[in-house]
């Protein structure tokens, strides 16, 4: 989900020539395969196939970038939070997201890449981040809906990752999951409070739900049939559950939550199939999905520009700290 | 020149004394929260957010306390979001725009060094609630002072650019520190009744803490000037209205809402 | 320091007295004081610690994974170091 783009074809990776393995490496490969097959954990400095290392760097860093960029749409409302309690909660939540990015960059760095390199890739447009953050937060209710739906979707994907095959990533995910559940709860609580308020507040919430529902479903990525790296990632224990399965799980959990809130989900085709216990639903607008993934969403340019600006504005600070340390 | 302060439903001097402390924390917390997502490095995004959260926490406790003592049914949010400009009692220093990172850490340093002295003295307040808030907040202020002080030194004595920016920040902010120690009848009343120290009495210790750090940062203290900002009397800068517009927007646009 | 990137520091936290410091992640900082503060801000927001150690990443010496066989396998056949190796009558098995 924050890693939806893992399933989207990466031209660079696909055209890389495969080098034949030396005898030593063949032995390592067998060891690695056995480890994966036994559900054991790979740690830094253990031998690993280049493709595994590269896939992990891509997935972990994409996840990290998503957390950092994700600070922006929510950060947009910190100074305008309607009460001091909500201001503190939102600030703590956005701070958590920064922290999650930090844990994930640290995990990626164990694979032989530096945080600065990863940031450079993001700023140069070579690295992706979850496209949900390319949507604007235009009202305060958007903040609640992001907590409820976007974090709700993220949690669904993150829990299985706590068992992924790469140690540092799994441990980062355990830490993240512990912190994440407050994110969804505060969002739901925020909306529930508004729904029990004035009509204007209820209208604000419904409007936010109308705008964020479908993008939240898009967070789970393309259909499994369109998903390129799904299989390999599943074999390596990096990805544990299919896109469609997770998406269905999310819908099934969320529909009753919407009823508690008293909001209508903007899908006329949502209907419980008594036999399967799953909700049938309408089809996602895949044109919108690909447009946003490919850089044409409402906020793609602004998000990246803001991150680049912050980084460039901070260059003299980072240099000064290094210069001072050199003097000591 | 005498200023008259619009004092609709005038507060007693003792309430004003507490409100100055509360509003300082509220407004600086608001300013620092603007940094979230834009700091020079991820670790500082988290650091500045922590400081902002500490200050917002202090504001909440203090405003709630003032609301209870005032006994007009105003809670922390009504006080935070529904007063008009002249009713806020924060010093002008904390309402100034953040500026760059050098200005931000310098303002944090100058202010938190003041807060440390104030909280330390308030632990002896006859107001037991205020004393309890002081004990908790002192730990926070000490951390803020340490964090920002180290940055002031790093940037003052870092590169040519960071030094230039730091000196510019000090030149701009220093005149606003005079307000921290300017006399007022509110302070006299508080000191007389054991509520808290007159802020002027905190100046020697503040100077002792601040000057060595600025010197280590290779910064030059500006020449004292007659300039006096008047935020704590409710007479604010042009920046303040914009800050309030942003902060109060939802409460003003959706009156009667529950959040 | 002539590099342009901030060095990496590994962070170890003791969550409470009685427990060891445990590795919990890493931060970037230019000196030890900054690293400690960063570690405090990042890793102890939910009261997860009473003591922090930070170590510059390049100061950590790690065992060579290739040397795993000679480093760790020889322990495999010395099971007499474990209490379960010894079968005692039930009456004294509490030992």
XYZ file of C-alpha atoms in Angstrom:
682
model
C 0.000 0.000 0.000
C 2.600 2.562 0.802
C 4.426 0.076 -1.379
C 1.771 -0.245 -4.078
C 4.252 0.755 -6.745
C 6.268 -2.381 -6.070
C 3.818 -4.055 -8.414
C 4.276 -1.524 -11.129
C 6.847 -2.490 -13.777
C 10.217 -0.910 -13.187
C 11.996 -0.630 -16.496
C 15.432 -0.269 -14.885
C 15.313 -3.506 -12.952
C 13.907 -5.565 -15.792
C 16.624 -4.772 -18.282
C 19.516 -5.560 -15.940
C 21.663 -8.410 -17.290
C 21.944 -11.453 -15.007
C 25.511 -12.405 -14.102
C 26.270 -16.125 -13.710
C 26.981 -17.113 -10.081
C 30.385 -18.313 -8.918
C 30.641 -21.648 -7.088
C 30.787 -19.900 -3.737
C 27.722 -17.889 -4.632
C 25.838 -20.988 -5.703
C 26.399 -22.283 -2.188
C 25.199 -19.017 -0.699
C 22.161 -19.014 -2.951
C 21.211 -22.471 -1.699
C 21.613 -21.320 1.893
C 19.537 -18.236 1.196
C 16.789 -20.257 -0.522
C 16.666 -22.666 2.393
C 16.417 -19.808 4.845
C 13.515 -18.293 2.940
C 11.802 -21.656 2.552
C 12.096 -22.299 6.316
C 10.632 -18.896 7.116
C 13.896 -17.797 8.718
C 15.151 -14.244 8.829
C 17.849 -12.664 6.689
C 20.045 -10.139 8.490
C 22.411 -7.433 7.196
C 25.762 -8.811 5.976
C 24.178 -12.202 5.224
C 24.660 -13.047 1.566
C 21.593 -12.250 -0.528
C 20.803 -12.197 -4.242
C 21.285 -8.771 -5.829
C 17.661 -8.772 -6.951
C 16.502 -9.358 -3.363
C 18.691 -6.543 -2.094
C 17.519 -4.165 -4.823
C 13.855 -5.055 -4.363
C 14.126 -4.486 -0.634
C 15.876 -1.147 -1.058
C 13.164 -0.083 -3.467
C 10.291 -1.261 -1.273
C 11.655 -0.012 2.041
C 12.707 3.366 0.675
C 9.373 3.804 -1.104
C 7.674 3.131 2.192
C 9.969 5.637 3.918
C 9.352 8.286 1.253
C 5.607 7.746 1.675
C 5.829 8.454 5.386
C 7.818 11.651 4.832
C 5.670 12.976 2.009
C 2.618 11.929 4.020
C 3.581 14.485 6.668
C 2.631 17.256 4.246
C -1.115 16.795 3.619
C -1.755 16.347 7.336
C 0.801 18.926 8.399
C -1.259 21.337 6.332
C -3.835 21.514 9.145
C -1.717 21.584 12.310
C -1.768 25.366 12.640
C -5.534 25.388 12.030
C -6.574 22.521 14.302
C -9.838 23.526 16.009
C -8.877 22.649 19.593
C -5.624 22.366 21.515
C -6.207 18.656 22.077
C -6.635 18.035 18.346
C -3.614 20.179 17.589
C -1.453 18.140 19.927
C -2.812 14.847 18.595
C -2.235 15.817 14.968
C 1.250 17.115 15.677
C 2.108 13.879 17.499
C 0.720 11.835 14.627
C 2.666 13.720 11.953
C 5.741 13.460 14.138
C 5.190 9.692 14.300
C 5.156 9.608 10.529
C 8.481 11.370 10.432
C 9.724 8.808 12.896
C 8.430 5.952 10.753
C 10.279 7.378 7.777
C 13.370 7.512 9.910
C 13.075 3.866 11.050
C 12.577 2.788 7.444
C 15.480 4.787 6.041
C 17.597 3.219 8.784
C 16.429 -0.253 7.727
C 17.218 0.501 4.091
C 20.673 1.750 5.053
C 21.576 -1.703 6.371
C 21.442 -2.834 2.735
C 24.381 -0.691 1.665
C 22.728 2.545 0.593
C 22.772 5.892 2.408
C 19.776 7.975 3.442
C 21.046 10.903 1.404
C 21.185 8.719 -1.733
C 17.598 7.633 -1.176
C 16.434 11.199 -0.648
C 18.243 12.252 -3.796
C 16.398 9.562 -5.739
C 13.062 10.810 -4.413
C 13.830 14.421 -5.267
C 15.034 13.531 -8.748
C 11.743 11.755 -9.390
C 13.371 8.306 -9.686
C 11.748 6.916 -6.562
C 8.053 6.587 -5.931
C 5.896 7.129 -2.891
C 2.332 6.129 -2.215
C 0.119 8.152 -4.514
C -2.588 8.621 -1.872
C -0.570 11.600 -0.680
C -1.013 13.335 -4.000
C -4.552 14.237 -2.979
C -5.213 17.553 -1.220
C -6.532 18.006 2.323
C -9.082 20.718 1.722
C -11.049 20.570 4.971
C -10.434 19.590 8.590
C -12.633 16.528 8.082
C -10.027 15.260 5.584
C -7.701 14.823 8.574
C -10.156 12.473 10.262
C -10.804 10.562 7.050
C -7.074 10.105 6.449
C -6.728 8.588 9.912
C -9.743 6.343 9.442
C -9.307 5.182 5.832
C -5.705 5.815 4.799
C -4.101 4.674 8.039
C -6.670 1.889 8.231
C -5.539 0.646 4.837
C -1.878 1.021 5.807
C -2.339 -1.056 8.933
C -3.805 -3.897 6.878
C -0.655 -4.125 4.829
C 1.793 -3.446 7.595
C 0.864 -6.218 9.972
C 1.918 -9.035 7.616
C 5.184 -7.183 6.934
C 6.113 -7.640 10.581
C 6.893 -11.235 9.538
C 8.820 -10.400 6.394
C 12.073 -12.174 5.698
C 14.446 -9.240 6.150
C 15.193 -8.630 9.841
C 15.668 -4.854 9.991
C 12.539 -4.265 7.876
C 10.445 -6.631 9.985
C 11.646 -5.008 13.209
C 10.944 -1.521 11.879
C 7.445 -2.699 10.949
C 6.822 -4.065 14.456
C 7.764 -0.695 15.893
C 5.601 1.103 13.326
C 2.559 -1.107 13.907
C 2.726 -0.442 17.653
C 2.506 3.282 16.972
C 0.061 3.101 14.094
C -3.108 1.968 15.835
C -3.490 5.325 17.586
C -3.432 6.927 14.145
C -6.544 5.160 12.970
C -8.381 5.510 16.283
C -7.799 9.259 16.518
C -9.136 9.688 12.986
C -12.289 7.733 13.702
C -12.753 9.583 17.000
C -12.361 12.919 15.225
C -15.058 12.032 12.689
C -17.440 10.591 15.261
C -17.236 13.815 17.255
C -17.987 15.903 14.171
C -20.866 13.638 13.131
C -22.418 14.363 16.525
C -21.967 18.090 15.998
C -23.624 20.596 13.681
C -25.096 19.929 10.261
C -22.255 21.914 8.694
C -19.793 19.562 10.371
C -21.674 16.476 9.204
C -21.682 17.832 5.659
C -17.935 18.416 5.903
C -17.345 14.816 6.919
C -19.522 13.356 4.167
C -17.789 15.518 1.580
C -14.385 14.315 2.778
C -15.494 10.672 2.632
C -16.763 11.210 -0.914
C -13.340 12.422 -1.992
C -11.108 9.961 -0.163
C -12.943 6.610 -0.460
C -11.863 5.572 -3.950
C -8.265 6.817 -3.576
C -8.051 4.724 -0.404
C -9.029 1.623 -2.353
C -6.392 2.493 -4.938
C -3.785 2.294 -2.192
C -3.882 -1.487 -2.517
C -2.437 -1.268 -5.994
C -3.479 -2.809 -9.288
C -5.429 -6.045 -9.564
C -3.315 -9.124 -8.847
C -3.507 -9.992 -12.545
C -1.781 -6.693 -13.377
C 0.715 -7.014 -10.582
C 4.200 -7.691 -11.901
C 6.451 -8.444 -8.976
C 3.845 -9.855 -6.670
C 4.922 -13.481 -7.021
C 8.629 -13.023 -6.549
C 8.067 -10.738 -3.580
C 5.747 -13.289 -2.041
C 8.352 -16.044 -2.471
C 10.917 -13.881 -0.750
C 8.592 -13.189 2.133
C 8.599 -9.468 1.397
C 4.988 -9.368 0.374
C 2.639 -11.713 2.127
C -0.906 -11.170 0.934
C -2.345 -10.334 -2.486
C -3.560 -6.849 -3.442
C -7.125 -7.891 -4.150
C -7.364 -9.949 -0.985
C -6.202 -7.051 1.154
C -8.476 -4.620 -0.619
C -11.466 -6.885 -0.003
C -10.479 -7.288 3.641
C -10.320 -3.509 3.976
C -13.731 -2.969 2.405
C -15.319 -5.659 4.563
C -13.918 -4.056 7.725
C -14.735 -0.497 6.744
C -18.359 -0.731 5.630
C -19.654 -1.446 9.164
C -17.409 1.343 10.509
C -19.046 3.771 8.092
C -22.421 2.722 9.463
C -21.287 3.529 13.002
C -20.212 6.975 11.821
C -23.417 7.524 9.918
C -21.707 8.337 6.613
C -22.491 6.934 3.177
C -19.654 5.393 1.186
C -19.784 6.734 -2.382
C -20.299 3.385 -4.097
C -23.837 2.481 -5.109
C -22.729 -1.101 -5.822
C -21.598 -1.860 -2.246
C -23.623 -4.809 -1.123
C -23.089 -7.650 1.299
C -23.006 -11.076 -0.290
C -24.556 -13.178 2.509
C -23.077 -16.374 1.115
C -19.429 -15.254 1.037
C -19.608 -12.681 3.814
C -17.804 -10.227 1.545
C -19.020 -6.922 0.156
C -19.452 -6.678 -3.591
C -18.309 -3.287 -4.818
C -17.943 -1.064 -7.851
C -14.929 -0.949 -10.132
C -12.058 1.418 -9.438
C -11.374 4.121 -12.005
C -8.049 2.713 -13.224
C -7.474 5.720 -15.461
C -7.364 7.913 -12.392
C -5.110 5.387 -10.662
C -2.519 5.380 -13.448
C -2.736 9.137 -13.965
C -1.905 9.818 -10.349
C 0.819 7.155 -10.241
C 2.350 8.701 -13.343
C 2.569 12.167 -11.844
C -0.659 13.834 -12.964
C -2.571 13.892 -9.682
C -3.647 17.097 -7.979
C -0.647 17.494 -5.712
C 2.222 15.478 -7.207
C 4.202 18.538 -8.221
C 3.580 20.463 -5.017
C 4.471 17.575 -2.727
C 7.818 16.972 -4.361
C 8.540 20.692 -4.662
C 7.868 21.178 -0.969
C 10.196 18.334 0.000
C 12.906 19.578 -2.335
C 12.509 23.110 -0.959
C 12.831 21.960 2.648
C 15.929 19.920 1.767
C 17.594 22.742 -0.164
C 16.689 25.344 2.449
C 18.302 23.109 5.034
C 21.576 22.524 3.191
C 23.444 25.307 4.981
C 22.282 23.913 8.343
C 23.545 20.424 7.567
C 26.848 21.833 6.320
C 27.242 24.019 9.385
C 26.764 21.054 11.722
C 29.455 19.121 9.867
C 31.797 22.113 9.853
C 31.371 22.611 13.580
C 31.984 18.940 14.314
C 35.173 19.078 12.277
C 36.444 21.886 14.471
C 35.997 19.920 17.709
C 3.607 57.652 25.653
C 0.878 55.883 27.507
C -0.917 52.958 26.008
C -4.428 52.138 26.951
C -5.274 48.497 26.752
C -8.770 47.472 25.775
C -9.752 45.403 28.711
C -13.247 44.137 28.042
C -14.140 42.117 31.145
C -10.859 43.125 32.767
C -8.811 40.384 34.300
C -7.360 40.757 37.745
C -3.590 41.330 37.870
C -3.046 37.811 39.180
C -4.990 36.256 36.326
C -3.056 38.393 33.881
C 0.198 37.210 35.382
C -0.779 33.608 34.724
C -2.191 34.432 31.306
C 1.145 35.910 30.160
C 2.839 32.613 30.918
C 0.057 30.626 29.259
C -0.018 32.733 26.110
C 3.764 32.625 25.729
C 3.571 28.834 25.599
C 0.496 28.853 23.342
C 1.896 31.212 20.730
C 5.409 29.787 20.583
C 3.904 26.288 20.347
C 1.859 27.503 17.392
C 4.924 28.991 15.663
C 7.073 25.887 16.154
C 4.368 23.575 14.852
C 4.732 25.359 11.500
C 8.085 23.596 11.031
C 6.654 20.086 10.951
C 7.632 18.452 7.678
C 10.049 21.223 6.683
C 13.060 20.900 8.981
C 16.607 20.656 7.544
C 16.878 17.045 8.627
C 14.361 14.446 9.780
C 15.770 14.276 13.301
C 15.035 17.975 13.757
C 11.452 17.589 12.477
C 10.956 15.291 15.435
C 12.875 17.534 17.841
C 10.936 20.698 16.987
C 7.653 18.792 17.134
C 8.564 17.540 20.621
C 9.265 21.088 21.768
C 5.999 22.320 20.258
C 4.104 19.510 21.979
C 5.680 20.415 25.323
C 4.642 24.044 24.885
C 1.112 23.201 23.781
C 0.862 20.947 26.832
C 1.968 23.778 29.100
C -0.537 26.116 27.442
C -3.371 23.642 27.969
C -2.661 23.244 31.673
C -2.242 26.965 32.236
C -5.266 28.075 30.202
C -7.479 25.497 31.901
C -6.248 26.782 35.252
C -6.939 30.408 34.289
C -10.399 29.461 33.034
C -11.253 27.785 36.325
C -9.967 30.694 38.412
C -11.708 33.260 36.219
C -14.954 31.389 36.811
C -16.758 32.651 33.705
C -17.138 29.198 32.157
C -14.262 29.570 29.675
C -12.277 26.413 28.999
C -8.809 26.059 27.420
C -10.173 26.207 23.876
C -12.445 29.191 24.372
C -9.486 31.049 25.777
C -7.104 29.836 23.079
C -9.363 30.366 20.072
C -11.980 32.991 20.867
C -10.135 35.957 22.308
C -9.315 39.020 20.245
C -5.803 40.367 19.636
C -5.593 42.766 22.562
C -6.669 40.074 25.009
C -3.599 37.915 24.444
C -0.739 38.518 26.848
C 2.209 36.803 25.191
C 5.439 38.728 24.710
C 6.010 39.861 21.135
C 9.150 37.740 20.849
C 7.150 34.523 20.561
C 4.714 35.745 17.934
C 7.380 36.774 15.419
C 7.550 34.610 12.303
C 9.972 31.707 12.615
C 12.448 32.972 10.032
C 15.149 30.492 9.108
C 16.466 27.661 11.252
C 19.072 29.912 12.877
C 16.405 32.386 13.967
C 14.165 29.574 15.179
C 16.772 27.932 17.410
C 17.974 31.291 18.671
C 14.466 32.379 19.656
C 13.937 28.988 21.311
C 17.164 29.452 23.231
C 16.507 32.991 24.418
C 12.952 32.094 25.431
C 13.591 28.686 27.009
C 16.455 30.120 29.075
C 13.911 32.623 30.399
C 11.307 29.908 30.974
C 13.814 27.825 32.927
C 14.349 30.689 35.376
C 10.639 31.412 35.608
C 9.550 27.797 36.151
C 12.251 27.328 38.738
C 10.942 30.279 40.745
C 7.297 29.311 40.243
C 7.867 26.006 42.011
C 7.544 28.131 45.173
C 4.288 29.792 44.098
C 1.470 30.153 46.609
C -0.711 28.851 43.774
C -0.182 25.118 44.267
C -1.538 24.227 40.834
C 0.864 26.665 39.212
C 3.696 25.243 41.299
C 2.865 21.733 40.110
C 2.760 22.874 36.476
C 6.100 24.572 37.048
C 7.764 21.407 38.358
C 6.758 19.482 35.237
C 7.473 22.295 32.802
C 10.902 23.029 34.246
C 12.182 19.679 32.990
C 10.854 20.482 29.529
C 12.335 23.982 29.477
C 15.739 22.638 30.532
C 15.700 20.239 27.607
C 14.631 22.969 25.185
C 17.409 25.209 26.451
C 20.004 22.485 25.985
C 18.780 21.501 22.515
C 18.531 25.042 21.183
C 21.699 26.233 22.925
C 23.753 23.556 21.212
C 22.304 24.531 17.849
C 23.028 28.206 18.467
C 26.677 27.291 19.009
C 26.857 24.952 16.024
C 25.366 27.519 13.697
C 27.148 30.526 15.165
C 30.477 28.750 14.896
C 29.781 26.573 11.857
C 30.248 27.955 8.375
C 30.482 31.546 7.184
C 26.896 31.361 5.980
C 25.517 29.910 9.207
C 27.413 32.539 11.184
C 26.043 35.368 9.068
C 22.501 34.060 9.420
C 22.928 33.578 13.174
C 24.222 37.111 13.671
C 21.366 38.511 11.587
C 18.913 36.546 13.723
C 20.441 37.817 16.939
C 20.376 41.419 15.677
C 16.693 41.055 14.857
C 15.552 39.152 17.973
C 17.665 40.681 20.730
C 15.639 43.921 21.027
C 12.535 41.837 21.794
C 14.157 40.287 24.871
C 13.960 43.609 26.723
C 10.213 43.043 27.096
C 10.873 39.887 29.097
C 12.408 41.976 31.856
C 10.467 45.233 31.620
C 8.583 46.286 34.717
C 4.845 46.032 35.164
C 2.311 46.494 37.979
C 1.089 42.943 37.333
C 4.540 41.624 38.266
C 4.703 43.810 41.364
C 1.392 42.391 42.578
C 2.482 38.811 41.871
C 5.791 39.209 43.686
C 4.148 40.903 46.644
C 1.610 38.090 47.057
C 3.970 35.172 46.471
C 2.247 34.155 43.246
C 5.484 34.388 41.289
C 8.629 36.408 40.687
C 8.713 39.799 39.032
C 10.237 38.936 35.679
C 12.859 41.625 36.047
C 14.345 39.640 38.925
C 15.126 36.814 36.507
C 17.392 38.893 34.305
C 20.748 38.317 36.034
C 20.409 34.524 35.967
C 19.122 34.661 32.403
C 22.095 36.725 31.284
C 24.428 34.334 33.041
C 22.964 31.432 31.087
C 22.640 33.169 27.741
C 25.737 35.324 27.293
C 28.367 32.559 27.518
C 26.512 30.531 24.903
C 26.280 33.471 22.516
C 29.982 34.114 23.078
C 30.852 30.485 22.376
C 28.743 30.824 19.238
C 31.084 33.729 18.274
C 28.107 36.093 18.110
C 28.146 39.782 19.028
C 25.468 41.051 21.397
C 23.698 44.033 19.804
C 23.966 47.422 21.460
C 20.970 47.984 23.779
C 18.281 50.230 22.317
C 15.240 52.011 23.740
C 12.974 49.715 21.718
C 10.378 47.977 23.855
C 7.807 45.557 22.467
C 4.474 45.496 24.313
C 2.879 42.116 23.638
C 2.427 41.297 27.318
C 0.235 44.400 27.627
C -1.941 43.233 24.736
C -0.301 45.523 22.191
C 0.997 43.184 19.515
C 2.965 43.339 16.274
C 1.475 43.241 12.784
C 2.361 39.542 12.621
C -0.044 38.618 15.353
C -3.313 39.153 13.498
C -2.236 36.759 10.761
C -1.262 34.133 13.305
C -4.642 34.396 15.017
C -6.500 34.293 11.701
C -4.932 30.958 10.949
C -5.184 29.535 14.449
C -8.789 30.588 15.105
C -10.236 29.898 11.657
C -12.276 26.754 12.339
C -13.714 27.922 15.641
C -14.749 31.233 14.034
C -16.067 29.680 10.793
C -18.050 26.935 12.505
C -19.397 28.477 15.698
C -20.941 26.008 18.086
C -19.172 23.036 16.564
C -17.929 20.094 18.608
C -14.464 18.965 17.693
C 35.174 15.319 8.832
C 35.389 15.902 5.115
C 32.332 13.920 4.136
C 29.146 15.661 3.121
C 26.736 13.268 4.799
C 25.964 13.129 8.470
C 27.424 9.986 10.085
C 25.187 7.118 11.191
C 24.893 6.300 14.883
C 23.455 3.060 16.234
C 21.119 3.458 19.209
C 20.769 1.159 22.214
C 18.097 1.711 24.851
C 17.635 0.251 28.303
C 13.869 0.267 28.801
C 14.062 -0.119 32.546
C 16.539 -1.022 35.259
C 17.148 -4.729 35.326
C 17.214 -5.064 31.553
C 20.071 -4.788 29.066
C 20.466 -2.018 26.541
C 18.857 -3.263 23.346
C 19.559 -2.137 19.791
C 16.562 -0.277 18.454
C 17.700 1.491 15.305
C 19.878 4.323 14.109
C 19.959 8.113 13.680
C 22.093 10.540 11.744
C 24.010 13.202 13.697
C 27.278 15.106 13.499
C 28.380 14.623 17.095
C 27.646 12.459 20.112
C 25.517 15.051 21.940
C 23.326 15.521 18.899
C 23.075 11.766 18.452
C 21.912 11.327 22.051
C 19.267 14.011 21.678
C 18.088 12.599 18.365
C 17.873 9.140 19.921
C 15.858 10.558 22.807
C 13.477 12.367 20.451
C 13.003 9.415 18.126
C 13.037 6.372 20.376
C 11.710 7.379 23.781
C 8.497 9.254 23.014
C 6.399 6.543 24.598
C 8.501 6.176 27.707
C 10.485 3.358 26.176
C 13.745 4.098 27.945
C 15.707 5.119 31.015
C 19.140 5.004 29.448
C 20.502 5.567 25.949
C 23.778 4.501 24.362
C 24.798 5.814 20.966
C 27.725 4.396 19.037
C 29.035 5.646 15.733
C 28.237 2.974 13.151
C 31.819 2.705 11.965
C 32.969 1.973 15.525
C 30.991 -1.251 15.680
C 33.002 -4.371 14.987
C 30.865 -7.245 13.737
C 31.646 -10.914 13.317
C 32.131 -12.015 9.733
C 29.069 -13.913 8.434
C 31.409 -16.090 6.325
C 33.100 -17.136 9.531
C 29.817 -18.351 11.042
C 30.868 -22.015 10.792
C 34.046 -21.644 12.815
C 32.577 -19.025 15.169
C 29.360 -20.743 16.170
C 29.105 -24.362 14.964
C 31.635 -25.785 17.430
C 29.123 -25.056 20.211
C 26.711 -27.497 18.654
C 28.241 -30.700 19.999
C 28.997 -29.463 23.487
C 25.500 -30.082 24.698
C 26.846 -31.166 28.085
C 26.874 -27.407 28.845
C 23.072 -27.502 28.991
C 21.210 -28.733 32.082
C 18.838 -30.820 29.953
C 21.740 -33.108 29.000
C 21.589 -34.653 32.449
C 18.817 -37.174 33.175
C 18.181 -37.386 36.889
C 15.635 -39.346 38.917
C 12.297 -37.527 39.235
C 12.763 -36.948 42.958
C 15.809 -34.743 42.351
C 14.959 -33.410 38.873
C 14.209 -29.987 40.310
C 17.979 -29.349 40.276
